PDB file of C-alpha atoms in Angstrom:
ATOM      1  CA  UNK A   1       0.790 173.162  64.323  1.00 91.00           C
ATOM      2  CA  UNK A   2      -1.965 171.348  65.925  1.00 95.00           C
ATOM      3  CA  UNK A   3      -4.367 169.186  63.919  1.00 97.00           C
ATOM      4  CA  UNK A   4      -7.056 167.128  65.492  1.00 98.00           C
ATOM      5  CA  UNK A   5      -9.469 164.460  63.939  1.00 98.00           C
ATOM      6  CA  UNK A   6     -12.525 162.965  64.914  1.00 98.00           C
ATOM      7  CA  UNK A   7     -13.147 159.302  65.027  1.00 98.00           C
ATOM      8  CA  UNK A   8     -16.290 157.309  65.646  1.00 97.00           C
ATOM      9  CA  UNK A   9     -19.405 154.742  64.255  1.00 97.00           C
ATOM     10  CA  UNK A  10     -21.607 156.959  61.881  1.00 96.00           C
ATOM     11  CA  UNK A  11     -24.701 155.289  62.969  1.00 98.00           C
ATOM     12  CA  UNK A  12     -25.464 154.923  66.637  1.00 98.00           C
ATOM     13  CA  UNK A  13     -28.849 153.385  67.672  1.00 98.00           C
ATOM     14  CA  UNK A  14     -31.796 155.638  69.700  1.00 98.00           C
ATOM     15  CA  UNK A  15     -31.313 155.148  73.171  1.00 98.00           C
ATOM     16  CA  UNK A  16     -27.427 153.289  72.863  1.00 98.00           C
ATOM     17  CA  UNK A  17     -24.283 155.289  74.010  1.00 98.00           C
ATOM     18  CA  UNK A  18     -22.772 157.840  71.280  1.00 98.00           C
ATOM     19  CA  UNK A  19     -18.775 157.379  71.639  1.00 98.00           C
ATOM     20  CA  UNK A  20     -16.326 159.664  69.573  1.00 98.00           C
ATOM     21  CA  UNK A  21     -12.738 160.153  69.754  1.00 98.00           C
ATOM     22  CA  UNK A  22     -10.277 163.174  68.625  1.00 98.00           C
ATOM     23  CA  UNK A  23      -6.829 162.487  67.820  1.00 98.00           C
ATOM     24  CA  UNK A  24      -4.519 164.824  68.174  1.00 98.00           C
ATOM     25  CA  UNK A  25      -1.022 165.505  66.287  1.00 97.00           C
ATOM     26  CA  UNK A  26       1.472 168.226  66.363  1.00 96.00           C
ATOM     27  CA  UNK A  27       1.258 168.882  70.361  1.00 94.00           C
ATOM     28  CA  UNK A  28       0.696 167.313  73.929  1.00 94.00           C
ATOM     29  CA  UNK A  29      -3.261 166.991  74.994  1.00 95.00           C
ATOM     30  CA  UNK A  30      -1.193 167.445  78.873  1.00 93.00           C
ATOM     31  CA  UNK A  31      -0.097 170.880  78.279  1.00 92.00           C
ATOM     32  CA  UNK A  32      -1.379 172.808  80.829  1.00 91.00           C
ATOM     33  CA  UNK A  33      -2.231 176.344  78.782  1.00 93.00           C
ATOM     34  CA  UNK A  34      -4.579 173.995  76.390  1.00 95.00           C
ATOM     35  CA  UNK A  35      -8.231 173.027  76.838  1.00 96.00           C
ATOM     36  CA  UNK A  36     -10.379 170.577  74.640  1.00 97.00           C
ATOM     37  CA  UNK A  37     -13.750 171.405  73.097  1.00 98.00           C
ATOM     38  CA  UNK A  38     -16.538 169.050  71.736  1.00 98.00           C
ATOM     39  CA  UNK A  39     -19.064 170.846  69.879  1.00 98.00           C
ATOM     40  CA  UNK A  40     -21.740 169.993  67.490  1.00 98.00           C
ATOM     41  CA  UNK A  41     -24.246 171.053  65.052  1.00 98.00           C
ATOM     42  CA  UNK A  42     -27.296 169.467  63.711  1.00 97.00           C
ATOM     43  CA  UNK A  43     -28.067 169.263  60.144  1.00 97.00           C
ATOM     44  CA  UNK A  44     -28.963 173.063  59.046  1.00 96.00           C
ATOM     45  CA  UNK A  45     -28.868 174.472  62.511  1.00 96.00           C
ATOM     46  CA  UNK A  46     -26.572 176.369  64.115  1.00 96.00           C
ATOM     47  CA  UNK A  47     -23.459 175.723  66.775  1.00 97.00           C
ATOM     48  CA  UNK A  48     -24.398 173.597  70.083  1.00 98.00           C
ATOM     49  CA  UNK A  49     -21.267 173.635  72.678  1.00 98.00           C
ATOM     50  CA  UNK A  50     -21.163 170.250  74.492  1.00 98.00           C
ATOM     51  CA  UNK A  51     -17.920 170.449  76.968  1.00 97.00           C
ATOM     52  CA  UNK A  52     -14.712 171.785  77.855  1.00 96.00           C
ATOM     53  CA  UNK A  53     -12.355 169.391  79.143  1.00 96.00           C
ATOM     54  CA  UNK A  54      -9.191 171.028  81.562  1.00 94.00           C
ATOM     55  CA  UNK A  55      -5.931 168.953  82.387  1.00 88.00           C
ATOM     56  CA  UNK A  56      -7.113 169.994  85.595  1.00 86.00           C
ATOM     57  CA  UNK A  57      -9.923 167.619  85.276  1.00 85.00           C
ATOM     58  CA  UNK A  58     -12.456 170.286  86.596  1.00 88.00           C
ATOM     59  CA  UNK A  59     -14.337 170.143  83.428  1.00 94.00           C
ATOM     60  CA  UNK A  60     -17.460 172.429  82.163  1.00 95.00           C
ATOM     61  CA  UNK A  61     -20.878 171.036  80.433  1.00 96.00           C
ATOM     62  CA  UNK A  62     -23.901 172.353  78.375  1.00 96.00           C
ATOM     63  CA  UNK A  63     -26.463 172.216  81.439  1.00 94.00           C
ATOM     64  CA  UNK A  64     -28.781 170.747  78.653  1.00 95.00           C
ATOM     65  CA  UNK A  65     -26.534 167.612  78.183  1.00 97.00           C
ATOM     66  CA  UNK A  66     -24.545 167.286  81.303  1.00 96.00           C
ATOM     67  CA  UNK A  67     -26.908 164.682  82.482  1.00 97.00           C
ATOM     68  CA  UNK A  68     -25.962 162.751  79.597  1.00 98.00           C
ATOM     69  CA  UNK A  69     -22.194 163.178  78.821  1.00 98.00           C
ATOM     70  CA  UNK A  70     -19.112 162.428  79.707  1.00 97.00           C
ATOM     71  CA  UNK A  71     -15.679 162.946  78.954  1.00 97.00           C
ATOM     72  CA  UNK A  72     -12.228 161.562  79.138  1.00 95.00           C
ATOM     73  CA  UNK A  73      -8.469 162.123  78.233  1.00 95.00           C
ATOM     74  CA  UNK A  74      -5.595 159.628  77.164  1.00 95.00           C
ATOM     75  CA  UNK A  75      -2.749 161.084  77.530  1.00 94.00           C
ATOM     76  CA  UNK A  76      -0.828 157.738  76.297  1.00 96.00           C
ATOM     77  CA  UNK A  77      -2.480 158.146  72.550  1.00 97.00           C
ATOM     78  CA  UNK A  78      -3.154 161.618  72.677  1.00 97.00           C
ATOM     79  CA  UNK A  79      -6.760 161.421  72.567  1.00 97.00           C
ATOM     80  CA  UNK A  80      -9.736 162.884  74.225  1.00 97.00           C
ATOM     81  CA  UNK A  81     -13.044 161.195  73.909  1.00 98.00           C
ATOM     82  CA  UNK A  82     -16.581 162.235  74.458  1.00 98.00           C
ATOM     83  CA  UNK A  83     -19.569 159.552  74.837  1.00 98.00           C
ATOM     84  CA  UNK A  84     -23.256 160.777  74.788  1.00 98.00           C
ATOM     85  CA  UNK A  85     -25.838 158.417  76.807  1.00 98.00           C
ATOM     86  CA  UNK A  86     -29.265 157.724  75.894  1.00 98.00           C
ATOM     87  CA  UNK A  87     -29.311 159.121  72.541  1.00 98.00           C
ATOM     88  CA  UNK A  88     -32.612 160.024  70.590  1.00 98.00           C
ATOM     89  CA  UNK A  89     -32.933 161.350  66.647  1.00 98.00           C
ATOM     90  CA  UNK A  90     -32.390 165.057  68.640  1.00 98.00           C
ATOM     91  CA  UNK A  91     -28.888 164.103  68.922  1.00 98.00           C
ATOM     92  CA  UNK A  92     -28.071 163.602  64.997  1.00 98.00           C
ATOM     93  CA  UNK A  93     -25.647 166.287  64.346  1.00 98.00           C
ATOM     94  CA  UNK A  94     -22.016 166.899  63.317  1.00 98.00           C
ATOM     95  CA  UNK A  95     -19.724 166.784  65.683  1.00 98.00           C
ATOM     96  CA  UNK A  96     -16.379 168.802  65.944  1.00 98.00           C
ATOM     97  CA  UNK A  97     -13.340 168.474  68.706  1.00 98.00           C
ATOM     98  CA  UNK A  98     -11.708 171.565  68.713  1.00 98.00           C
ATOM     99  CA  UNK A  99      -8.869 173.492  70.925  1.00 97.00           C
ATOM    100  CA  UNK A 100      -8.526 176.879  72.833  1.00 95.00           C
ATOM    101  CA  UNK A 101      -5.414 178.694  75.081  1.00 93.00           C
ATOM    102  CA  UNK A 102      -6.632 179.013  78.129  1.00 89.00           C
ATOM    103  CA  UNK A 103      -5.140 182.925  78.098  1.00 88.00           C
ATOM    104  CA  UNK A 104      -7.628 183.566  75.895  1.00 88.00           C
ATOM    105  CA  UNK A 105     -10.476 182.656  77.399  1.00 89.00           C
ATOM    106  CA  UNK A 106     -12.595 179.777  77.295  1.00 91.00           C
ATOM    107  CA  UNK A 107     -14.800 179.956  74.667  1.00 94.00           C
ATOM    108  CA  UNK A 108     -12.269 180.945  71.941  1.00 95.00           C
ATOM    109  CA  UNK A 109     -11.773 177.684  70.011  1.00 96.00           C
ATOM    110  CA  UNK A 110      -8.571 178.184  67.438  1.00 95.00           C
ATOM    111  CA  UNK A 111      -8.421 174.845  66.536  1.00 97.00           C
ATOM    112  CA  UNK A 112     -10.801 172.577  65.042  1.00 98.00           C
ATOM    113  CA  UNK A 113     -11.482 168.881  63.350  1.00 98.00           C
ATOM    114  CA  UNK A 114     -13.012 168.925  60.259  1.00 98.00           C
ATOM    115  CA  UNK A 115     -15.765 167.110  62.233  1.00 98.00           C
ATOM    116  CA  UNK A 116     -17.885 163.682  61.847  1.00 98.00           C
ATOM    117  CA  UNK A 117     -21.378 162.854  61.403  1.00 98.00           C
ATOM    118  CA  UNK A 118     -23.139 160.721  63.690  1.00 98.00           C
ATOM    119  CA  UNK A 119     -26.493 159.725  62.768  1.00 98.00           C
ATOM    120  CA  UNK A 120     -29.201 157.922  65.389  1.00 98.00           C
ATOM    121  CA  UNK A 121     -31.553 155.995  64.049  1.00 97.00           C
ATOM    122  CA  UNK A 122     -34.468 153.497  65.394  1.00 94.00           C
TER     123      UNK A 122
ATOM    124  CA  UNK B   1     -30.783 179.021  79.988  1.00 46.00           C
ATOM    125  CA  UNK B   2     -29.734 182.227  78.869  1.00 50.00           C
ATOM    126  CA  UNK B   3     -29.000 183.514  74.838  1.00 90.00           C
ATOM    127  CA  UNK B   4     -26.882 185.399  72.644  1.00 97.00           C
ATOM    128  CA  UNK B   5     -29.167 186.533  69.841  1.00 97.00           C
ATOM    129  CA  UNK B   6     -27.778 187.212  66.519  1.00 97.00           C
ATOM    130  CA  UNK B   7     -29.678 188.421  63.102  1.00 97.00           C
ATOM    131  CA  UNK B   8     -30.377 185.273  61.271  1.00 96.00           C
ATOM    132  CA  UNK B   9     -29.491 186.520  58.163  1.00 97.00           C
ATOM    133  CA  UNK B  10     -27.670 189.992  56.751  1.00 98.00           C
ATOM    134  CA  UNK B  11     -26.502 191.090  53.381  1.00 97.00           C
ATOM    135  CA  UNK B  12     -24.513 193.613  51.146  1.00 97.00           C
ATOM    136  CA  UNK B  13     -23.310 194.363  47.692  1.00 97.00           C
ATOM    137  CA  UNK B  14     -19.435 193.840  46.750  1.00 97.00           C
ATOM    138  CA  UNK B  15     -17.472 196.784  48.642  1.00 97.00           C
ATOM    139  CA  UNK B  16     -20.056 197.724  51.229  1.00 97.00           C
ATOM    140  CA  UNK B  17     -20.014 197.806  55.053  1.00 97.00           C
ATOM    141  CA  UNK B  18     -21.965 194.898  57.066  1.00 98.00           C
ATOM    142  CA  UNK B  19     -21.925 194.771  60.844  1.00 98.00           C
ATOM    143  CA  UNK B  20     -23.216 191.640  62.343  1.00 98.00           C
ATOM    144  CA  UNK B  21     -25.050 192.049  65.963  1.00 98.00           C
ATOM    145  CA  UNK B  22     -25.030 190.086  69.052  1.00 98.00           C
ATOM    146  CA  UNK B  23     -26.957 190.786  71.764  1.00 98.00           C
ATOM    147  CA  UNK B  24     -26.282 189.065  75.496  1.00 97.00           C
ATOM    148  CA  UNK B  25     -26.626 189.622  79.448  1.00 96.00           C
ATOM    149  CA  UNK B  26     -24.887 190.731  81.982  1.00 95.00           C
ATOM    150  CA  UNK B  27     -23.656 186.584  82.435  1.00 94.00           C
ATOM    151  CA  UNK B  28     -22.259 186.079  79.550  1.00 95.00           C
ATOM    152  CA  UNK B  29     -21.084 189.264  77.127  1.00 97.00           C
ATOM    153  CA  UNK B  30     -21.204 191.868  80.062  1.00 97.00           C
ATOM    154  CA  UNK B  31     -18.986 189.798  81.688  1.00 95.00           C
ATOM    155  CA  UNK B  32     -16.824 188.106  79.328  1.00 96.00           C
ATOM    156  CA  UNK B  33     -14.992 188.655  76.179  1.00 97.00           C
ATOM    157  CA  UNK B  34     -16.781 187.651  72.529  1.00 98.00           C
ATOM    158  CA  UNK B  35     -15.382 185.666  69.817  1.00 98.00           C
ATOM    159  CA  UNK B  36     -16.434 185.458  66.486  1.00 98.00           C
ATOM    160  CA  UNK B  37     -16.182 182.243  64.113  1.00 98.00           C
ATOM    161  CA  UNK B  38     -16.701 182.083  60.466  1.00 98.00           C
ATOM    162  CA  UNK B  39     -18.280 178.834  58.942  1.00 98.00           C
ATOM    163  CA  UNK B  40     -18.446 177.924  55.207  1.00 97.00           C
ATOM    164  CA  UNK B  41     -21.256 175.611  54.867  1.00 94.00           C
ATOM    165  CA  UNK B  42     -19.884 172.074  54.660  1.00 95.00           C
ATOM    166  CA  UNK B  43     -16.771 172.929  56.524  1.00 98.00           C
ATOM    167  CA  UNK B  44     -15.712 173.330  59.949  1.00 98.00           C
ATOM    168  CA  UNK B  45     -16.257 176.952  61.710  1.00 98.00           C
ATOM    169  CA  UNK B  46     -12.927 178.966  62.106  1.00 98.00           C
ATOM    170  CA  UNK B  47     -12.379 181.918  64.541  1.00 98.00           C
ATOM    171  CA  UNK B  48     -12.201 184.802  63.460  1.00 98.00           C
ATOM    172  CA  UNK B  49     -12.363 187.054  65.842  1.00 98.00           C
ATOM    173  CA  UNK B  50     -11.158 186.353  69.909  1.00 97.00           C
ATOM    174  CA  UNK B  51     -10.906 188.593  72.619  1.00 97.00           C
ATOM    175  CA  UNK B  52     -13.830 190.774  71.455  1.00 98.00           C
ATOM    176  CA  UNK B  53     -11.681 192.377  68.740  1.00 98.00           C
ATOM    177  CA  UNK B  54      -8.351 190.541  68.036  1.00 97.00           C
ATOM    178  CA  UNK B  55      -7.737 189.361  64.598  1.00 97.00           C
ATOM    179  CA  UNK B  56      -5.807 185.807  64.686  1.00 95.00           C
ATOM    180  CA  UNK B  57      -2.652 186.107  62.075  1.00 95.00           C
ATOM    181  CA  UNK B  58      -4.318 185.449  58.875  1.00 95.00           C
ATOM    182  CA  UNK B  59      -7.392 186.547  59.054  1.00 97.00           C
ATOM    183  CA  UNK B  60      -7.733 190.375  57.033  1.00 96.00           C
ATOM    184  CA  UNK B  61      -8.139 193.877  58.643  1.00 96.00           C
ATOM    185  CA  UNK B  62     -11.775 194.132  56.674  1.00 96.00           C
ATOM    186  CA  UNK B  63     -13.255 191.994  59.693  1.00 98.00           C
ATOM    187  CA  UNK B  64     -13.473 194.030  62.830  1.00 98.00           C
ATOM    188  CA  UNK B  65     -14.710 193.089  66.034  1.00 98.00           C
ATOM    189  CA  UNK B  66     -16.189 195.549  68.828  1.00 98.00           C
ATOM    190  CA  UNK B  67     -18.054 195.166  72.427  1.00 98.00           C
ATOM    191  CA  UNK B  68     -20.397 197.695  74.411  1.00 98.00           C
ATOM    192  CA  UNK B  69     -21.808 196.331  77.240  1.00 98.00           C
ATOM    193  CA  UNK B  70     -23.697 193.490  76.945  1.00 98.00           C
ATOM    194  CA  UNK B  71     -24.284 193.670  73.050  1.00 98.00           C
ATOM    195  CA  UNK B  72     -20.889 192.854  70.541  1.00 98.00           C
ATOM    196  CA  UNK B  73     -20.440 193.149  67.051  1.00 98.00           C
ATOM    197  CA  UNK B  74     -18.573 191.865  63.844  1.00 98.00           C
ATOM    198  CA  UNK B  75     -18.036 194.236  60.962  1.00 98.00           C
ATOM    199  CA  UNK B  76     -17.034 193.880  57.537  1.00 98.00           C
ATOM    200  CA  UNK B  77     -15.504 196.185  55.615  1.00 96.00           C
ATOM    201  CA  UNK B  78     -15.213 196.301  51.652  1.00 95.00           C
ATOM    202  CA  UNK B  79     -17.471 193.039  51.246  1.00 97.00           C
ATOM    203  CA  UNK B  80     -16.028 190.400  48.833  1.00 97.00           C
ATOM    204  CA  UNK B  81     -17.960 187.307  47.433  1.00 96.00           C
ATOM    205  CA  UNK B  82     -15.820 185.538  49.355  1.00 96.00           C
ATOM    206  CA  UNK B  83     -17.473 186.180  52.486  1.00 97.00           C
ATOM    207  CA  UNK B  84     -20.662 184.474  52.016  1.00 98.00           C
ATOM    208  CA  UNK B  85     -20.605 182.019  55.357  1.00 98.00           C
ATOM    209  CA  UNK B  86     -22.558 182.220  58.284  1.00 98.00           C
ATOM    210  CA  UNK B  87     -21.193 183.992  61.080  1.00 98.00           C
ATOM    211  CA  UNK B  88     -20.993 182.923  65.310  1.00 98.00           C
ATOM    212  CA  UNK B  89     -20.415 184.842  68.273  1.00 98.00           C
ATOM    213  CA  UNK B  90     -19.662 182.777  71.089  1.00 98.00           C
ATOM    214  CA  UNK B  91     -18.940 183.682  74.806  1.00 98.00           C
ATOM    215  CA  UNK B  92     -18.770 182.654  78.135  1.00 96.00           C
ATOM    216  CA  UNK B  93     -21.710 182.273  80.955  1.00 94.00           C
ATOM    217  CA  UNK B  94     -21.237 182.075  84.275  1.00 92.00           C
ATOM    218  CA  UNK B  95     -25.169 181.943  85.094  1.00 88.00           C
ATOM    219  CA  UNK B  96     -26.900 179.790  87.982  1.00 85.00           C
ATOM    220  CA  UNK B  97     -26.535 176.981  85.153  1.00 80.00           C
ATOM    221  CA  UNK B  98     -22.718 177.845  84.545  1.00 78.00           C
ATOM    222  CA  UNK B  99     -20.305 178.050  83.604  1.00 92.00           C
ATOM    223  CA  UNK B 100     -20.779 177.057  80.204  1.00 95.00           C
ATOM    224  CA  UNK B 101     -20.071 178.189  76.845  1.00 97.00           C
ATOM    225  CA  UNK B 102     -22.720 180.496  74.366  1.00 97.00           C
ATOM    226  CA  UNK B 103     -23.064 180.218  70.708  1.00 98.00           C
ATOM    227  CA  UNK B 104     -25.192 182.693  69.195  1.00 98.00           C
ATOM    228  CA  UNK B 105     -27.768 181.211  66.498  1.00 97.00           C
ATOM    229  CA  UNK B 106     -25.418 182.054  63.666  1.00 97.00           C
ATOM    230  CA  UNK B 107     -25.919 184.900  60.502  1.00 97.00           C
ATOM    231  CA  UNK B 108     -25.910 183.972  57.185  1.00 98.00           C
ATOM    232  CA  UNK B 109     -24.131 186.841  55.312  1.00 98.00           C
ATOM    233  CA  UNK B 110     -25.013 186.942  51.751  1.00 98.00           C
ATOM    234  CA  UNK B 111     -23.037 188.771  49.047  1.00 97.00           C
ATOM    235  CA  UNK B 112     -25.572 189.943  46.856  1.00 95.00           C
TER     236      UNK B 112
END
């Protein structure tokens, strides 16, 4: 069974680069049938998709932070990492790696960390 | 950008129906299939519904899911305490701005 976890500071300054990792146990990030999620949620509001990340490499973004973000996979520590540029307070949230089978579309997630709080502050 | 609107909020007694709506376009649910995740404040979301209306093993027959053009829904049936989360539908867009994934605003179900 997969199980991923989220790694990363809890306090990133406004306007420094936001950097989190997911580990992940229990399977290969290079199988081909998987994708990766990052998602997050600010405190008290609702579900924000960030990006899908493909073994293809042809990866998809939230138009409203694909300015800012990008993405990467280690396939030597089974990891997949997200950093967010430029942050402001807007940006505070939890954020959750999750997992989805490509067969069944790409915005069914069936795996999920239990997620990390990053904080920016001034 | 466009938006999958959900009630923000929806309620029942203990062993009634409540069906949970989410409303789309023709990029994202007219096009593509809906999936439903379940969130316990606190605690990470888990789906609960993929594929518009397939149950992942584990999760019980009381939660249905259904899709008519470019609204879906989430039902559920014989309403237990334990139900009392807040409720996502989530889907793909493939827009001018796509393609990207849509999360509805989420429904806080309340077991009254």
């Amino acid at each position: 069974q997969l199980q991923l976890q989220e790694s990363g500071p809890g306090l990133v300054r406004s306007s420094d680069t936001l950097s989190l990792t997911c580990t992940v146990s229990g399977g290969s990030i290079s199988r081909t049938s998987f994708y990766w999620v990052w998602i997050r949620q600010p405190p008290g509001k609702g579900l924000e998709w960030i990006a899908n990340i493909y073994y293809s490499g042809v990866n998809n973004f939230s138009p409203s932070l694909k300015s800012r973000v990008a993405v990467s996979a280690d396939t030597s520590n089974n990891q997949f990492s997200l950093q967010l540029t430029s942050v402001t307070a807007a940006d505070t949230a939890v954020y959750f790696c999750a997992v989805g089978w490509i067969q069944k579309g790409h915005a069914s997630f069936d795996i999920w960390g239990q997620g990390t709080m990053v904080t920016v502050f001034s | 950008q466009s938006v999958l609107t959900q009630p923000p909020s929806a309620s029942g007694t203990p062993g009634q129906h409540v069906t949970i709506s989410c409303s789309g376009s023709s990029s994202n649910i007219g096009s593509h299939d809906v999936n439903w995740y379940r969130q316990v404040p606190g605690t990470a979301p888990k789906l609960l519904i993929s594929s518009n209306n397939q149950r992942p093993s584990g999760v019980p027959d009381r939660f249905s899911g259904s899709k008519s053009g470019t609204s879906a829904s989430l039902a559920i049936s014989g309403l237990q305490s334990e139900d009392e989360a807040d409720y996502y539908c989530a889907t793909w867009d493939d827009s001018l701005n796509g393609p990207f994934v849509l999360f509805g605003g989420g429904t806080k179900v309340t077991v009254l």
